[in-house]
Amino acid sequence: MCGIVAAAATDNVVPVLIEGLKKLEYRGYDSAGLAVLGAEGLERRRALGRVAELCARCEGLAASTGIAHTRWATHGAPAEHNAHPHISAGLAVVHNGIIENYEALKAELLAQGYQFSSETDTETIAHLIAASLKIQPDLAEAVRLTCQRLKGAYAIAVVAEAQPGRVVVAREGSPLLLGVGERGYYAASDTSALLQVTRQVIYLENGDLADLRPDSLVIRRIQGEAGEAVSRPVVLSQLSADAVELGQYRHYMQKEIFEQPEALANTLEMVGGAKSVQPGLFGAEAARLLDQADSVLILACGTSSHAGMVARYWIESIAGLPVTVEIASEYRYRESVPNPRQLVVAISQSGETADTQAALRHARDQGQPLTLAICNVAESAIVRESALRFITRAGPEIGVASTKAFTTQLAALFLLTLVLAKLRGRLSEADEAAHLQAMRHLPVAVQKVLALEPEIAAWARRFANKQHALFLGRGRHYPIALEGALKLKEISYIHAEAYPAGELKHGPLALVDREMPVIAVAPNDHLLEKLKSNLQEVRARGGELFVFADQGCQLPADDADGVHVLALPEHYGPLSPILHVVPLQLLSYHAALIKGTDVDKPRNLAKSVTVE
């Protein structure tokens, strides 16, 4: 969850550290801090809240070596004494992840006389390194010995007053990459923090430790004897600095909602002029591996799991394969029946989602080798660990509430559906051509939906003062109702739930009254008449209806009587979920604006869930 930036360079790195934290603030914003090795030795600055608070405390500070951190609280409440870096005997540590055995380690350190000033697991790492330095005076070796005792997921960066001009970093399970610059070497939790100094990056592997100095870089393995350096390739990042700037928009979420036509066009570029879909879209071995699959298991969390739920309807109806969608954090902890012919699809925006990554490994360890990653980050851990991959080209997504990542995941999953159907002889040439044409038209169709923003903003004003909301959908649009409810909860803090509309009489109808707005997704499909009956049940109980309907649904609006209907520009068949989620994103965004919440950084949440 947290963000790390580190630098060992020939010039002042404090501005680099601060700017890097600003780019990583979406990863955590309970507190921020840095430690540098300057003329006065080791200096630390920490502040509760946003990076701006830390910035005010760093005026006049200058140093050529330093580490910095923005925190999302796991162990220990948000408080300045829990903010990173943590210090012990002249060294400082920043840490992302969770140390599962920290309590036992802390008890050992307390017995040795070490004193703790925080409730964090990170301070344990600092004291352990200090203890290791008494045995092994080289900082890199002391960090390596310490890491061998840690259980859990971590990315760490360490500086020591006695060894200036040097930063030691290590990773196991949590993301960390290096930057190769003209004036030194850098490290960060993701590439966006380093674009200010370099686009040349090195992706560390789990179990790597790196020793950074202004003019040299050495990478070794944590486990085993201290040995020779290992080599990791230098990659030119495709991420641009402009892509992570806010531009003309008020919030990143708004920017990312309106970037969806472009994101979809980029993601589907490979089928733009194609007359057919090919397995090679998912990797060189895709034809052989996908042809072996007799079922599909989708592993994901949060918004990505909603994409997987939509895909279940697509794959089962079009490709004829049975599909199971599992919440990744639940799947790995229950007894399941492995099937070596089951295609395991891991969906993650960042490709570093801890639960999804662990679930993927669990499936693979159980003997399920047919793995596919659908991800927005080409160099991420989940992509590297999968046999096949599809990279969505949504670009960086900064807002915590996922928008363009979700719609591009849906586009990728529909392509997968068509490929699976074609391999099984279930996709006629006419249907394939029709589906491809619909996908090419998607960016234009989404742009038409975005033009409805003024009407949607007016709707938001009608129920932004409510405490609760109910979302309804049927069939493949039920997951879209779930996604709409999640967005409203995330950024407006209005309690929202979603149900299949047919379940109203089985409990949720008891909640409906004049104070409970009901938002319904109404595509013009075979379930429309049944949905209309469900909506009548709501009206009969005095509930106020907000209905997003396709053209031709013939749902009469009566604003005075509490029935509000907004017609989408067109009906879009199987791909309709991609269109219907966009107005729900806008509705949540404008409700949050009215309520005055922090849209991009909602309380208690962070963008990348890289810890359990």
XYZ file of C-alpha atoms in Angstrom:
612
model
C 0.000 0.000 0.000
C 2.766 2.446 0.924
C 5.129 4.262 -1.428
C 8.936 4.296 -1.350
C 11.436 6.586 -3.085
C 15.204 6.418 -2.589
C 18.234 8.018 -4.210
C 22.032 7.897 -4.139
C 23.260 10.656 -6.450
C 25.833 13.381 -7.011
C 23.471 16.319 -6.407
C 20.691 17.312 -4.002
C 18.079 14.540 -3.967
C 15.571 16.140 -1.573
C 13.483 17.633 -4.434
C 13.558 14.247 -6.190
C 12.334 12.495 -3.050
C 9.539 14.995 -2.468
C 8.375 14.959 -6.079
C 8.510 11.177 -6.096
C 6.295 11.032 -3.006
C 3.777 13.311 -4.674
C 3.541 10.863 -7.569
C 3.163 7.945 -5.152
C 0.723 9.596 -2.764
C -2.122 7.582 -4.269
C -0.486 4.543 -2.609
C -0.916 5.964 0.896
C -1.507 9.290 2.539
C -1.821 8.783 6.287
C 1.653 10.256 6.802
C 4.891 10.941 4.957
C 8.547 11.213 5.839
C 12.126 11.163 4.630
C 15.638 10.627 5.951
C 18.758 11.989 4.266
C 22.508 11.836 4.769
C 23.723 15.406 4.552
C 26.336 17.704 6.019
C 24.725 17.346 9.455
C 24.658 13.543 9.273
C 21.360 11.648 9.358
C 18.370 13.984 9.318
C 14.746 12.886 9.457
C 11.547 14.802 8.731
C 8.057 13.360 9.238
C 4.535 14.727 9.037
C 1.038 13.417 9.600
C -1.233 13.706 6.572
C -0.307 14.545 3.003
C 3.061 15.044 1.352
C 2.418 18.798 1.326
C 2.744 18.777 5.120
C 6.137 17.094 4.845
C 7.259 19.480 2.134
C 6.792 22.446 4.452
C 9.162 20.811 6.955
C 11.926 20.205 4.430
C 12.728 23.790 3.444
C 16.481 24.304 3.268
C 17.227 20.601 3.557
C 19.859 19.289 1.129
C 21.628 15.958 0.745
C 22.853 13.620 -1.983
C 21.555 10.409 -0.383
C 18.132 9.717 1.056
C 15.009 7.606 1.422
C 11.356 8.700 1.589
C 7.959 7.162 2.263
C 4.246 7.850 2.086
C 2.241 5.618 4.406
C -1.044 3.749 4.418
C -1.431 2.468 7.976
C -1.341 -1.265 8.658
C 0.443 -1.742 11.992
C -0.127 1.298 14.185
C -2.619 4.114 13.768
C -1.944 7.109 11.512
C 0.293 9.235 13.738
C 3.602 11.030 13.390
C 5.416 8.608 15.695
C 4.326 5.747 13.411
C 5.405 7.554 10.249
C 8.420 6.288 8.316
C 11.410 6.398 8.261
C 12.152 4.560 11.514
C 15.568 4.997 13.088
C 17.898 2.809 15.132
C 21.517 3.537 16.066
C 22.193 5.948 13.224
C 20.363 4.114 10.446
C 16.948 4.737 8.918
C 14.485 2.378 7.218
C 11.361 2.774 5.092
C 9.167 -0.236 4.430
C 6.191 -1.302 2.370
C 4.433 -4.559 3.277
C 3.695 -6.574 6.400
C 6.184 -8.521 8.521
C 4.182 -11.480 9.790
C 6.651 -12.546 12.494
C 7.363 -9.065 13.843
C 5.906 -9.779 17.290
C 8.391 -12.592 17.959
C 11.230 -10.481 16.585
C 10.150 -7.504 18.683
C 10.105 -9.610 21.861
C 13.656 -10.753 21.085
C 14.823 -7.181 20.524
C 13.163 -5.894 23.681
C 15.037 -8.558 25.613
C 18.273 -7.218 24.098
C 17.470 -3.717 25.367
C 16.157 -2.065 22.193
C 13.442 0.510 22.818
C 10.467 1.039 20.525
C 8.858 4.415 19.884
C 6.141 3.223 17.476
C 3.556 0.474 17.060
C 4.812 -0.453 13.597
C 6.371 -3.678 12.356
C 8.876 -1.513 10.445
C 10.715 -0.373 13.549
C 11.527 -4.023 14.181
C 13.424 -4.073 10.864
C 15.445 -1.010 11.854
C 16.528 -2.542 15.177
C 17.292 -5.897 13.532
C 19.604 -4.221 11.018
C 21.290 -2.289 13.838
C 21.857 -5.584 15.664
C 23.199 -7.219 12.503
C 25.652 -4.346 11.984
C 27.303 -5.292 15.264
C 28.129 -8.672 13.715
C 28.549 -7.644 10.077
C 29.673 -4.002 9.626
C 28.859 -3.841 5.895
C 25.392 -2.307 5.474
C 24.338 -4.432 2.490
C 25.350 -7.647 4.236
C 23.620 -6.571 7.477
C 20.421 -5.869 5.523
C 20.723 -9.229 3.766
C 21.096 -11.092 7.080
C 18.109 -9.230 8.470
C 15.924 -10.018 5.469
C 16.657 -13.719 5.916
C 14.810 -13.504 9.242
C 11.760 -11.675 7.963
C 8.550 -13.542 7.130
C 5.929 -11.801 5.039
C 5.943 -9.312 2.185
C 8.245 -6.314 2.105
C 10.104 -3.724 0.100
C 12.649 -1.770 2.141
C 15.212 0.987 1.694
C 17.963 1.683 4.217
C 20.568 4.392 4.825
C 23.181 4.529 7.579
C 25.029 7.555 8.933
C 28.292 5.613 9.181
C 28.155 4.637 5.490
C 27.261 7.812 3.561
C 26.569 7.921 -0.161
C 24.847 4.551 -0.073
C 21.282 3.184 -0.139
C 20.481 -0.495 0.256
C 17.101 -1.777 -0.936
C 15.472 -5.209 -0.951
C 12.178 -6.747 -1.998
C 10.141 -9.862 -1.304
C 6.531 -9.777 -2.446
C 6.088 -5.992 -2.539
C 6.931 -3.975 -5.682
C 10.237 -2.166 -5.982
C 12.192 -1.069 -9.046
C 15.423 0.801 -9.709
C 16.116 3.845 -11.856
C 19.361 4.350 -13.758
C 20.019 8.074 -14.034
C 22.779 10.309 -15.322
C 23.585 11.572 -11.823
C 23.002 8.449 -9.760
C 20.794 5.473 -8.977
C 17.269 5.544 -7.638
C 14.566 3.213 -6.320
C 10.790 3.504 -6.071
C 7.571 1.554 -5.690
C 6.549 2.355 -9.249
C 7.895 4.044 -12.340
C 5.866 7.254 -12.068
C 8.027 8.433 -9.169
C 11.221 8.216 -11.235
C 10.176 9.739 -14.562
C 11.485 13.086 -13.312
C 15.063 11.718 -13.459
C 15.042 8.718 -15.803
C 13.018 6.327 -17.950
C 15.640 3.599 -17.650
C 14.416 1.154 -15.023
C 15.370 -2.232 -13.593
C 12.624 -4.450 -12.200
C 13.906 -6.280 -9.145
C 12.786 -9.850 -8.651
C 11.538 -11.286 -5.368
C 14.514 -12.044 -3.178
C 16.741 -9.341 -4.717
C 18.881 -6.899 -2.730
C 20.487 -3.876 -4.385
C 23.348 -1.680 -3.178
C 23.003 1.823 -4.706
C 25.807 4.392 -4.833
C 26.127 7.485 -7.038
C 28.434 5.717 -9.486
C 27.655 2.016 -9.039
C 24.894 -0.542 -8.600
C 25.208 -4.121 -7.356
C 22.303 -6.592 -7.123
C 22.584 -9.785 -5.077
C 20.232 -12.474 -3.827
C 19.037 -12.411 -0.226
C 19.077 -16.157 0.383
C 22.170 -18.361 0.413
C 25.752 -17.340 0.934
C 26.881 -13.827 0.055
C 27.910 -14.344 -3.541
C 28.463 -12.724 -6.850
C 26.255 -10.073 -8.308
C 23.241 -11.095 -10.394
C 22.207 -9.290 -13.542
C 18.801 -7.724 -14.187
C 18.015 -6.067 -17.530
C 17.629 -2.303 -17.956
C 14.267 -1.498 -19.573
C 13.135 1.755 -21.166
C 9.789 2.559 -19.549
C 6.961 3.421 -21.924
C 5.266 5.586 -19.287
C 5.410 9.322 -20.008
C 5.457 12.134 -17.489
C 2.441 13.798 -19.126
C 0.335 10.702 -18.499
C 0.415 11.247 -14.727
C -0.376 14.976 -14.793
C -3.864 16.234 -13.918
C -4.185 18.660 -16.837
C -7.533 20.427 -17.291
C -9.501 18.186 -14.931
C -10.487 18.807 -11.319
C -9.598 15.295 -10.207
C -7.746 12.281 -11.542
C -10.948 10.254 -11.353
C -12.706 12.690 -13.672
C -9.705 12.684 -16.011
C -9.625 8.896 -16.072
C -13.363 8.584 -16.697
C -12.995 10.830 -19.748
C -9.869 8.970 -20.919
C -11.876 5.776 -21.393
C -12.538 6.169 -25.128
C -8.798 6.555 -25.756
C -7.918 3.760 -23.325
C -10.332 1.398 -25.055
C -9.040 2.395 -28.484
C -5.460 1.722 -27.372
C -6.358 -1.594 -25.758
C -8.205 -2.775 -28.858
C -5.709 -1.353 -31.341
C -4.560 -4.826 -32.394
C -8.044 -5.663 -33.690
C -8.625 -2.273 -35.255
C -8.032 -3.446 -38.804
C -8.232 -7.186 -38.243
C -10.849 -9.382 -39.852
C -10.533 -12.063 -37.196
C -9.409 -12.611 -33.604
C -6.312 -14.733 -33.049
C -5.068 -16.571 -29.942
C -1.713 -14.830 -30.379
C -3.255 -11.743 -28.760
C -2.579 -13.533 -25.470
C 0.948 -14.762 -26.158
C 2.989 -16.962 -28.452
C 1.820 -20.166 -26.728
C -1.813 -19.106 -26.468
C -3.250 -21.336 -29.197
C -1.758 -24.460 -27.672
C -2.515 -23.604 -24.033
C -6.010 -22.167 -24.490
C -7.025 -25.160 -26.602
C -6.332 -27.399 -23.578
C -8.706 -25.521 -21.272
C -11.947 -27.265 -20.306
C -13.046 -24.557 -17.833
C -12.022 -21.137 -16.545
C -11.136 -19.911 -13.044
C -11.007 -16.125 -12.628
C -9.060 -14.726 -9.665
C -9.423 -11.057 -8.759
C -10.237 -8.542 -6.029
C -12.580 -5.542 -5.831
C -13.421 -3.895 -9.132
C -11.428 -6.509 -11.056
C -13.637 -9.228 -9.596
C -16.687 -7.430 -11.015
C -15.023 -7.564 -14.439
C -14.558 -11.276 -13.924
C -18.236 -11.690 -13.042
C -19.280 -10.023 -16.306
C -16.838 -12.270 -18.173
C -18.504 -15.335 -16.680
C -21.718 -14.477 -18.551
C -19.780 -13.874 -21.764
C -17.594 -16.982 -21.669
C -20.340 -19.381 -20.681
C -22.850 -18.092 -23.236
C -20.504 -17.493 -26.191
C -17.610 -19.932 -25.657
C -19.564 -22.630 -23.802
C -16.965 -23.106 -21.056
C -17.910 -23.288 -17.356
C -16.503 -20.363 -15.362
C -15.835 -19.856 -11.657
C -15.057 -16.381 -10.298
C -13.178 -16.365 -6.995
C -12.297 -13.523 -4.671
C -8.533 -13.995 -4.603
C -8.183 -13.412 -0.858
C -10.672 -16.228 -0.178
C -9.560 -18.739 -2.790
C -6.073 -19.362 -1.453
C -7.326 -20.125 2.058
C -9.934 -22.746 1.261
C -9.734 -26.337 0.116
C -10.333 -26.416 -3.619
C -10.189 -29.140 -6.249
C -7.355 -28.454 -8.704
C -7.934 -29.079 -12.385
C -4.804 -29.079 -14.584
C -6.956 -28.286 -17.644
C -8.569 -25.227 -16.081
C -7.491 -21.837 -17.430
C -6.593 -19.615 -14.467
C -7.123 -15.923 -15.275
C -5.639 -13.399 -12.833
C -6.992 -9.852 -13.244
C -5.221 -6.884 -11.643
C -4.799 -3.242 -12.598
C -1.346 -2.955 -11.023
C -0.202 -6.546 -11.423
C 1.094 -6.333 -7.854
C -2.156 -6.978 -5.938
C -0.921 -9.161 -3.076
C -3.973 -11.406 -2.748
C -4.304 -11.993 -6.492
C -0.606 -12.697 -6.859
C -0.714 -15.195 -3.982
C -3.861 -16.845 -5.356
C -2.222 -17.242 -8.762
C 0.786 -18.917 -7.163
C -1.511 -21.137 -5.096
C -3.338 -22.329 -8.214
C -0.052 -22.956 -10.004
C 1.408 -24.820 -7.013
C -1.675 -27.045 -6.973
C -0.850 -28.183 -10.488
C -2.724 -25.715 -12.686
C -0.202 -24.508 -15.287
C -2.627 -22.796 -17.705
C -2.312 -19.238 -16.392
C -3.220 -15.916 -17.987
C -2.666 -12.405 -16.604
C -4.890 -9.481 -17.607
C -3.097 -6.437 -16.327
C -2.351 -2.784 -16.999
C 1.382 -2.957 -16.141
C 3.524 -4.987 -18.511
C 6.469 -5.461 -16.157
C 4.448 -6.401 -13.056
C 4.839 -9.532 -10.953
C 1.541 -11.164 -11.980
C 2.416 -10.741 -15.662
C 5.883 -12.178 -15.186
C 4.529 -15.185 -13.315
C 1.846 -16.118 -15.866
C 2.226 -18.336 -18.904
C 0.046 -15.998 -21.009
C -0.734 -12.311 -20.700
C -2.842 -9.513 -22.114
C -1.740 -5.969 -21.309
C -4.570 -3.464 -21.185
C -3.382 -0.082 -22.351
C -5.324 2.126 -19.992
C -2.279 4.184 -19.046
C -1.546 5.102 -15.430
C -4.594 5.197 -13.172
C -4.036 7.478 -10.182
C -7.514 7.816 -8.681
C -8.204 5.179 -6.048
C -11.626 4.392 -7.534
C -10.865 2.382 -10.667
C -12.559 3.483 -13.888
C -10.607 3.110 -17.132
C -8.782 0.066 -15.794
C -12.171 -1.634 -15.337
C -13.518 -0.932 -18.816
C -10.268 -1.998 -20.480
C -10.307 -5.206 -18.426
C -13.801 -5.862 -19.761
C -12.590 -5.273 -23.316
C -9.731 -7.741 -22.792
C -12.083 -10.331 -21.309
C -14.452 -10.033 -24.265
C -11.526 -10.641 -26.621
C -10.642 -13.711 -24.553
C -14.245 -14.885 -24.870
C -14.104 -14.625 -28.654
C -10.777 -16.468 -28.850
C -12.035 -19.295 -26.620
C -15.231 -19.540 -28.667
C -13.298 -19.623 -31.926
C -10.963 -22.373 -30.707
C -14.038 -24.454 -29.864
C -15.791 -23.883 -33.164
C -18.536 -21.810 -31.552
C -17.896 -18.525 -33.373
C -19.252 -18.166 -36.893
C -17.574 -15.806 -39.349
C -20.650 -13.552 -39.319
C -20.711 -13.354 -35.503
C -16.969 -12.758 -35.369
C -17.251 -9.878 -37.829
C -20.189 -8.368 -35.917
C -18.369 -8.576 -32.575
C -15.218 -7.028 -34.029
C -17.193 -4.166 -35.510
C -18.882 -3.542 -32.156
C -15.496 -3.462 -30.427
C -14.091 -0.988 -32.945
C -17.092 1.262 -32.313
C -16.756 1.085 -28.511
C -14.666 4.281 -28.093
C -17.268 6.286 -30.022
C -20.121 4.711 -28.076
C -18.465 5.533 -24.741
C -17.839 9.104 -25.892
C -21.584 9.489 -26.497
C -22.305 8.309 -22.950
C -19.808 10.812 -21.518
C -21.806 13.579 -23.212
C -24.603 12.839 -20.707
C -22.525 14.209 -17.823
C -24.694 17.339 -17.220
C -27.857 15.257 -16.786
C -26.045 12.789 -14.531
C -24.645 15.641 -12.403
C -28.223 16.910 -11.930
C -29.273 13.464 -10.744
C -26.400 13.408 -8.260
C -27.738 16.571 -6.639
C -31.057 14.816 -5.966
C -29.653 12.074 -3.801
C -26.222 13.174 -2.603
C -27.747 13.968 0.802
C -29.055 10.415 1.222
C -27.448 7.965 3.625
C -28.185 4.787 1.668
C -28.702 3.661 -1.921
C -29.748 0.446 -3.628
C -28.437 -0.623 -7.055
C -30.255 -3.155 -9.228
C -29.248 -5.089 -12.317
C -30.004 -8.394 -13.986
C -27.876 -10.926 -15.863
C -24.514 -9.609 -17.028
C -25.509 -6.172 -15.703
C -25.788 -7.335 -12.099
C -21.964 -7.055 -11.738
C -22.285 -3.534 -13.172
C -24.740 -2.713 -10.375
C -22.168 -4.091 -7.922
C -19.515 -1.859 -9.462
C -21.803 1.192 -9.270
C -22.474 0.555 -5.589
C -18.771 0.116 -4.908
C -17.900 3.407 -6.603
C -20.528 5.298 -4.593
C -19.285 3.787 -1.335
C -15.645 4.413 -2.122
C -15.734 8.114 -2.845
C -18.977 9.573 -1.450
C -19.229 7.417 1.706
C -22.915 6.797 1.005
C -23.776 3.278 2.078
C -24.739 1.413 -1.098
C -25.653 -2.179 -1.858
C -26.339 -3.985 -5.115
C -28.672 -6.885 -5.770
C -29.931 -8.858 -8.739
C -33.303 -7.214 -9.370
C -35.044 -10.585 -9.135
C -33.908 -10.851 -5.489
C -35.899 -7.815 -4.347
C -38.720 -9.884 -2.879
C -36.213 -12.071 -1.047
C -35.194 -9.378 1.405
C -33.916 -6.047 0.003
C -37.425 -4.740 -0.674
C -37.796 -4.283 3.082
C -35.285 -1.428 2.880
C -37.137 0.557 0.229
C -38.909 3.751 1.292
C -38.910 7.418 0.273
C -35.426 7.889 1.729
C -33.889 5.009 -0.229
C -32.980 5.953 -3.809
C -32.844 2.979 -6.157
C -30.486 3.074 -9.151
C -31.270 0.563 -11.894
C -29.352 -0.569 -14.965
C -31.899 -1.274 -17.717
C -30.435 -2.603 -20.979
C -32.798 -3.453 -23.798
C -32.379 -7.229 -23.582
C -34.442 -10.362 -22.901
C -34.680 -9.551 -19.180
C -36.113 -6.059 -19.655
C -39.756 -6.972 -18.996
C -38.828 -8.768 -15.802
C -36.768 -5.753 -14.722
C -39.743 -3.463 -15.361
C -41.780 -5.576 -12.947
C -39.054 -5.254 -10.341
C -39.050 -1.472 -10.746
C -42.813 -1.395 -10.226
C -42.269 -3.158 -6.908
C -39.958 -0.307 -5.895
C -42.443 2.388 -6.921
C -45.242 0.680 -5.025
C -43.180 1.074 -1.823
C -42.483 4.767 -2.425
C -38.887 4.329 -3.550
C -37.375 6.947 -5.841
C -36.051 5.433 -9.065
C -33.049 6.493 -11.140
C -32.927 4.328 -14.262
C -30.164 4.187 -16.877
C -31.961 2.715 -19.879
C -31.065 1.813 -23.427
C -32.813 3.443 -26.343
C -36.135 1.712 -27.029
C -36.741 0.483 -23.480
C -39.998 2.469 -23.258
C -39.642 3.275 -19.584
C -41.789 6.358 -18.955
C -40.236 9.016 -16.756
C -42.199 11.043 -14.211
C -39.835 13.289 -12.278
C -42.651 14.631 -10.115
C -43.570 11.099 -9.115
C -39.984 10.040 -8.395
C -39.262 8.114 -11.596
C -36.168 9.468 -13.390
C -35.075 7.836 -16.638
C -31.958 8.677 -18.616
C -31.690 7.074 -22.054
C -28.251 5.977 -23.204
C -27.484 6.813 -26.847
C -27.643 3.249 -28.142
C -28.124 -0.407 -27.254
C -24.903 -2.376 -27.399
C -25.736 -6.066 -27.067
C -23.194 -8.230 -25.215
C -20.847 -5.254 -24.765
C -23.553 -3.197 -23.060
C -21.940 -3.561 -19.588
C -19.012 -1.399 -20.754
C -21.389 1.417 -21.688
C -23.640 1.134 -18.637
C -20.836 1.381 -16.090
C -19.732 4.816 -17.366
C -22.812 6.757 -16.142
C -22.518 5.004 -12.769
C -18.922 6.251 -12.524
C -20.059 9.798 -13.314
C -22.942 9.560 -10.841
C -20.596 8.575 -8.019
C -18.087 11.254 -8.990
C -20.634 14.074 -8.925
C -22.239 12.831 -5.709
C -18.801 12.933 -4.091
C -18.223 16.468 -5.414
C -21.449 17.640 -3.811
C -20.588 15.963 -0.517
C -17.110 17.506 -0.575
C -15.155 14.302 -0.083
C -11.614 13.742 -1.337
C -12.457 12.099 -4.654
C -9.011 10.803 -5.600
C -7.903 9.819 -2.113
C -10.935 8.540 -0.176
C -10.459 7.902 3.509
C -8.997 4.579 4.661
C -8.222 3.427 1.091
C -5.156 3.315 -1.127
C -4.758 2.515 -4.791
C -2.519 -0.529 -4.918
C -3.318 -3.216 -2.366
C 0.121 -4.766 -2.111
C -0.363 -6.247 1.368
C -2.934 -8.662 2.760
